[in-house]
Amino acid sequence: MTRRLVIDTDTASDDAVALLMAVAGPDVEVDAVTVVAGNVPLAQGVKNALFTLAFCGAAEVPVHAGLDRPLVRRLGTATDVHGEDGMGDAGIVRSVGEPVAEHAVDALVRLANEAPGERDLVTLGPLTNVAAALVRDRDLLTKYRRTVMMAGSPDSVGNVTATAEFNVWADPEAASIVLNAPGEKVLVGWNISRRQAVMGPAEQQRLATLGTARARFVSDINVKVAEYCRTVTGLDGYDLPDPVTMAVAMRPELVRRSEKLPVSVALGDELRGQLIIDHRVAGRAGASAEVVWEIDEQGWKELLFAACSED
Ligand code: RIB
Ligand code: CA
């Protein structure tokens, strides 16, 4: 069965690796990429998406520019994590092609309604575009087969703050709208990324020995993230939140343990973006997302290395 994906992204270095995996996926079709402001300003995210798709031989995939700031708050980027260009400031990204004219929010609504139940939505950035599309079409996420999100940290260990993960922190109101919307949602949080998606010395060595242009691309654009992990989050390498989320979207069987739980978002300034999960029995009646607690780490990394082995 070919899995047809619509990917909403704020295209920084790990998003680019996730795009590379989707394009390389043997039974995956990328029907569209929609871009949202987040890690980098919107224009840079669009440029990074266009370049990455062209680099992977998928320049035909339409790229739609979306919203350039969160629904309510000012845009907070993550250039301190990914570099000014979001791609490690490695001097790799150049202008290639143009986005299509259709706005990302219009595309998200159209793609769901023209083929209900036939496409999966994968979100790799702040949920601003998806929330805006939900304002237009309340049942949007019931028309995607399922929505697989890199969003939040269900154990409240944060990366951008002590308790919040960047995508939810950047636009918590949007995340709240999405989590409250009907439809099957799978939440792959920073708990998975920091525990089962770290490219440590052994993985980095294996990547280097592949000797392919794609392997070099992945290493080069993640140099800044590796530095951030070493000095801020204290990981032994660099973590790949969006690629591990893409792996779950491509291979749902990689999920070893998950729970359907009621998930809401803290909107106050002190705990902005923290996920609030009600584990009490009474709370479970309002389960809003399938929270992933454990995946097959070896399995997902084999998918990544396979994608990087091609040239
Ligand atoms: O917190 C992780 C998320 O923000 C990922 O989408 C990654 O792109 C990071 O910048
Ligand atoms: Ca991202």
XYZ file of C-alpha atoms and ligand atoms in Angstrom:
322
model
C 0.000 0.000 0.000
C 1.439 3.388 -0.936
C 1.242 5.847 1.930
C 0.379 9.334 0.661
C 1.743 12.104 2.878
C 1.134 15.810 3.300
C 4.006 17.277 5.323
C 3.749 20.557 7.263
C 7.202 21.745 8.254
C 9.255 24.666 9.571
C 12.200 23.277 7.575
C 15.314 23.305 9.646
C 18.021 20.671 9.702
C 16.073 17.813 11.238
C 12.990 18.622 9.159
C 15.211 18.313 6.080
C 16.291 14.829 7.144
C 12.629 13.896 7.626
C 11.837 15.134 4.109
C 14.746 13.090 2.760
C 13.380 9.954 4.469
C 9.874 10.516 3.087
C 11.137 11.075 -0.467
C 13.321 7.958 -0.242
C 10.531 5.835 1.268
C 9.790 2.975 -1.197
C 6.053 2.889 -0.483
C 5.592 6.581 0.277
C 4.355 9.401 -1.947
C 4.832 13.007 -0.803
C 1.785 14.794 -2.235
C 2.621 18.253 -0.857
C 4.839 20.152 1.557
C 3.353 23.098 3.456
C 5.698 25.468 5.270
C 5.130 27.346 8.519
C 7.280 29.855 10.423
C 9.054 28.292 13.389
C 12.669 27.205 13.595
C 13.421 29.865 10.991
C 11.330 32.682 9.472
C 8.872 31.534 6.804
C 10.891 32.629 3.750
C 13.927 30.662 4.935
C 11.763 27.643 5.674
C 10.366 27.764 2.141
C 13.884 28.110 0.684
C 15.157 25.165 2.776
C 12.215 22.972 1.746
C 12.647 23.761 -1.966
C 16.379 23.097 -1.772
C 16.024 19.854 0.187
C 13.397 18.428 -2.177
C 15.520 19.341 -5.209
C 18.604 17.846 -3.548
C 16.665 14.588 -3.041
C 15.474 14.539 -6.658
C 11.896 15.489 -5.716
C 11.687 19.021 -7.095
C 8.249 18.152 -8.511
C 6.679 18.053 -5.029
C 4.655 21.268 -4.588
C 5.798 23.550 -1.758
C 3.161 25.891 -0.290
C 4.121 28.903 1.822
C 1.968 29.289 4.941
C 1.685 31.540 7.958
C 4.652 33.661 8.913
C 3.923 33.988 12.633
C 2.007 32.201 15.398
C -1.749 32.759 15.821
C -1.403 35.098 18.785
C 2.204 35.448 19.901
C 5.315 36.885 18.316
C 7.461 34.467 16.337
C 10.239 32.891 18.386
C 12.711 31.049 16.136
C 15.338 28.397 16.917
C 18.248 29.800 14.921
C 20.318 29.392 18.090
C 19.787 25.653 17.663
C 19.939 25.153 13.896
C 21.951 28.155 12.701
C 20.776 31.380 11.034
C 19.738 29.528 7.865
C 18.293 26.641 9.895
C 20.576 24.244 8.023
C 23.694 24.432 10.134
C 25.001 27.590 8.412
C 26.965 25.075 6.370
C 26.779 27.144 3.189
C 24.832 24.369 1.479
C 21.416 25.894 0.842
C 20.848 27.983 -2.255
C 17.702 29.305 -3.914
C 16.103 26.588 -6.018
C 12.656 26.963 -7.632
C 9.626 28.741 -6.219
C 6.699 27.802 -3.986
C 3.375 27.269 -5.750
C 0.791 30.074 -5.563
C -1.746 28.226 -3.360
C -1.437 29.188 0.319
C -0.522 26.367 2.696
C -3.742 26.705 4.686
C -5.835 26.454 1.505
C -3.785 23.445 0.428
C -4.240 21.658 3.769
C -8.029 22.081 3.489
C -8.153 21.099 -0.225
C -5.914 18.042 0.102
C -8.055 16.664 2.935
C -11.390 17.278 1.209
C -10.468 16.102 -2.289
C -9.483 12.623 -1.046
C -10.949 11.982 2.418
C -9.162 9.194 4.296
C -6.506 8.747 1.611
C -3.718 10.913 2.952
C -1.784 11.119 6.221
C -0.786 14.513 7.614
C 2.674 14.745 9.196
C 3.473 17.888 11.191
C 7.068 18.791 11.944
C 6.758 22.375 13.166
C 4.520 24.733 15.100
C 0.858 23.911 14.404
C -0.109 27.360 13.163
C -1.038 26.322 9.585
C -3.013 23.296 10.788
C -4.883 25.326 13.407
C -5.780 27.964 10.826
C -6.993 25.222 8.479
C -9.139 23.858 11.317
C -10.784 27.259 11.734
C -11.799 26.894 8.083
C -12.775 23.215 8.371
C -13.520 21.971 11.880
C -13.476 18.333 10.775
C -10.211 18.649 8.851
C -8.338 16.001 10.840
C -11.129 13.452 10.354
C -10.455 13.711 6.592
C -6.770 12.908 6.921
C -6.403 9.212 7.716
C -4.331 10.225 10.704
C -2.146 13.097 11.824
C 1.324 12.237 13.103
C 2.848 15.168 14.983
C 6.275 16.009 16.298
C 4.773 17.988 19.171
C 5.341 18.455 22.856
C 7.102 16.525 25.555
C 4.621 14.260 27.365
C 6.941 13.793 30.335
C 7.365 17.602 30.609
C 11.102 17.486 30.057
C 11.550 20.363 27.654
C 14.133 21.512 25.136
C 13.253 25.159 24.537
C 12.342 25.633 28.216
C 12.599 23.349 31.222
C 9.129 21.898 30.517
C 8.179 22.729 26.905
C 9.133 21.367 23.497
C 9.718 24.002 20.774
C 6.859 23.254 18.317
C 4.201 23.515 21.029
C 5.978 26.373 22.834
C 6.235 28.414 19.610
C 2.453 28.445 19.102
C 0.674 26.944 22.134
C -2.725 28.303 21.079
C -2.426 26.500 17.745
C -1.392 23.287 19.490
C -4.405 23.595 21.767
C -6.773 23.976 18.797
C -5.250 20.936 17.063
C -5.299 18.729 20.161
C -8.957 19.608 20.735
C -9.986 18.831 17.161
C -11.647 15.517 16.218
C -9.536 13.049 14.259
C -6.858 10.419 14.886
C -3.710 12.109 16.222
C -0.392 10.434 17.066
C 1.949 12.498 19.230
C 5.674 11.781 18.913
C 7.241 13.995 21.532
C 10.678 15.086 22.609
C 10.660 12.225 25.098
C 11.196 9.892 22.120
C 13.692 12.168 20.392
C 16.013 12.593 23.351
C 15.856 8.923 24.361
C 15.594 6.969 21.090
C 16.571 9.332 18.289
C 20.027 10.516 19.243
C 22.767 10.221 16.621
C 25.627 9.325 18.968
C 29.258 8.647 18.009
C 28.461 5.172 16.605
C 25.623 6.435 14.411
C 27.679 9.397 13.250
C 30.515 7.024 12.329
C 28.133 4.756 10.421
C 26.770 7.766 8.560
C 30.287 8.866 7.649
C 31.191 5.426 6.286
C 28.191 5.474 3.948
C 30.141 8.034 1.930
C 27.073 9.251 0.028
C 26.079 12.842 -0.744
C 22.914 12.343 1.349
C 24.918 11.090 4.347
C 27.244 14.080 4.097
C 24.198 16.388 3.779
C 22.669 14.994 6.994
C 25.931 15.361 8.904
C 26.765 18.825 7.616
C 23.390 20.453 8.271
C 23.201 19.097 11.836
C 26.526 20.446 13.059
C 24.874 23.318 14.946
C 22.291 21.031 16.545
C 25.116 18.799 17.776
C 26.728 21.816 19.456
C 23.373 22.841 21.039
C 22.869 19.302 22.345
C 26.365 19.208 23.787
C 26.072 22.550 25.556
C 22.352 22.949 26.357
C 20.337 19.723 26.372
C 23.293 17.549 27.313
C 22.769 14.775 24.758
C 25.624 12.554 23.548
C 25.268 13.574 19.900
C 22.389 15.274 18.058
C 18.757 14.257 18.306
C 16.439 13.968 15.294
C 12.870 14.730 16.465
C 11.319 15.174 13.026
C 12.978 12.149 11.364
C 11.824 9.799 14.145
C 8.325 11.255 13.774
C 8.500 10.684 10.008
C 9.587 7.091 10.654
C 6.478 6.528 12.797
C 4.330 8.064 10.063
C 5.936 5.786 7.454
C 6.008 2.639 9.629
C 3.320 2.720 12.359
C 4.511 -0.729 13.472
C 7.634 0.945 14.870
C 5.572 2.081 17.877
C 6.211 -0.325 20.750
C 4.151 1.399 23.469
C 1.584 4.197 23.320
C -1.534 5.336 25.157
C -4.607 7.289 24.121
C -4.655 10.140 26.630
C -6.290 13.532 27.137
C -3.603 16.078 26.272
C -3.931 19.823 26.748
C -1.448 22.696 26.599
C -0.396 25.211 29.260
C -0.953 28.722 27.873
C 0.228 30.791 30.802
C 3.600 32.424 30.430
C 5.308 30.511 33.223
C 4.605 27.019 31.797
C 3.931 28.077 28.188
C 3.826 25.048 25.898
C 4.009 22.390 28.602
C 1.744 19.433 27.862
C -0.819 18.643 30.548
C -1.807 14.969 30.500
C -4.564 13.627 32.751
C -3.622 10.058 33.676
C -6.568 9.682 36.072
C -9.262 7.183 35.082
C -11.858 9.908 34.800
C -9.609 11.832 32.426
C -9.240 9.050 29.912
C -12.750 9.473 28.592
C -11.538 12.616 26.861
C -8.503 11.061 25.175
C -7.322 13.486 22.497
C -4.142 11.860 21.200
C -2.183 8.632 21.042
C 0.932 9.472 23.050
C 3.979 7.449 21.986
C 6.110 6.225 24.896
C 8.471 3.802 23.170
C 9.480 2.875 19.626
C 11.754 0.352 17.921
C 14.949 2.432 17.952
C 16.971 0.082 15.750
C 14.110 -0.180 13.283
C 13.671 3.530 12.791
C 17.419 4.130 12.473
C 17.652 1.451 9.765
C 15.016 3.445 7.842
C 17.176 6.559 8.234
C 20.401 4.832 7.125
C 18.602 3.247 4.161
C 17.444 6.704 3.041
C 20.990 8.048 3.393
C 22.525 5.115 1.513
C 21.007 6.243 -1.778
C 22.736 8.833 -3.874
O 11.524 20.567 19.488
C 11.828 19.860 18.332
C 11.223 20.538 17.155
O 11.792 21.814 17.030
C 11.570 19.843 15.843
O 10.528 20.044 14.941
C 12.858 20.494 15.426
O 12.749 20.986 14.090
C 13.077 21.598 16.434
O 13.559 22.752 15.915
Ca 10.724 21.063 12.757
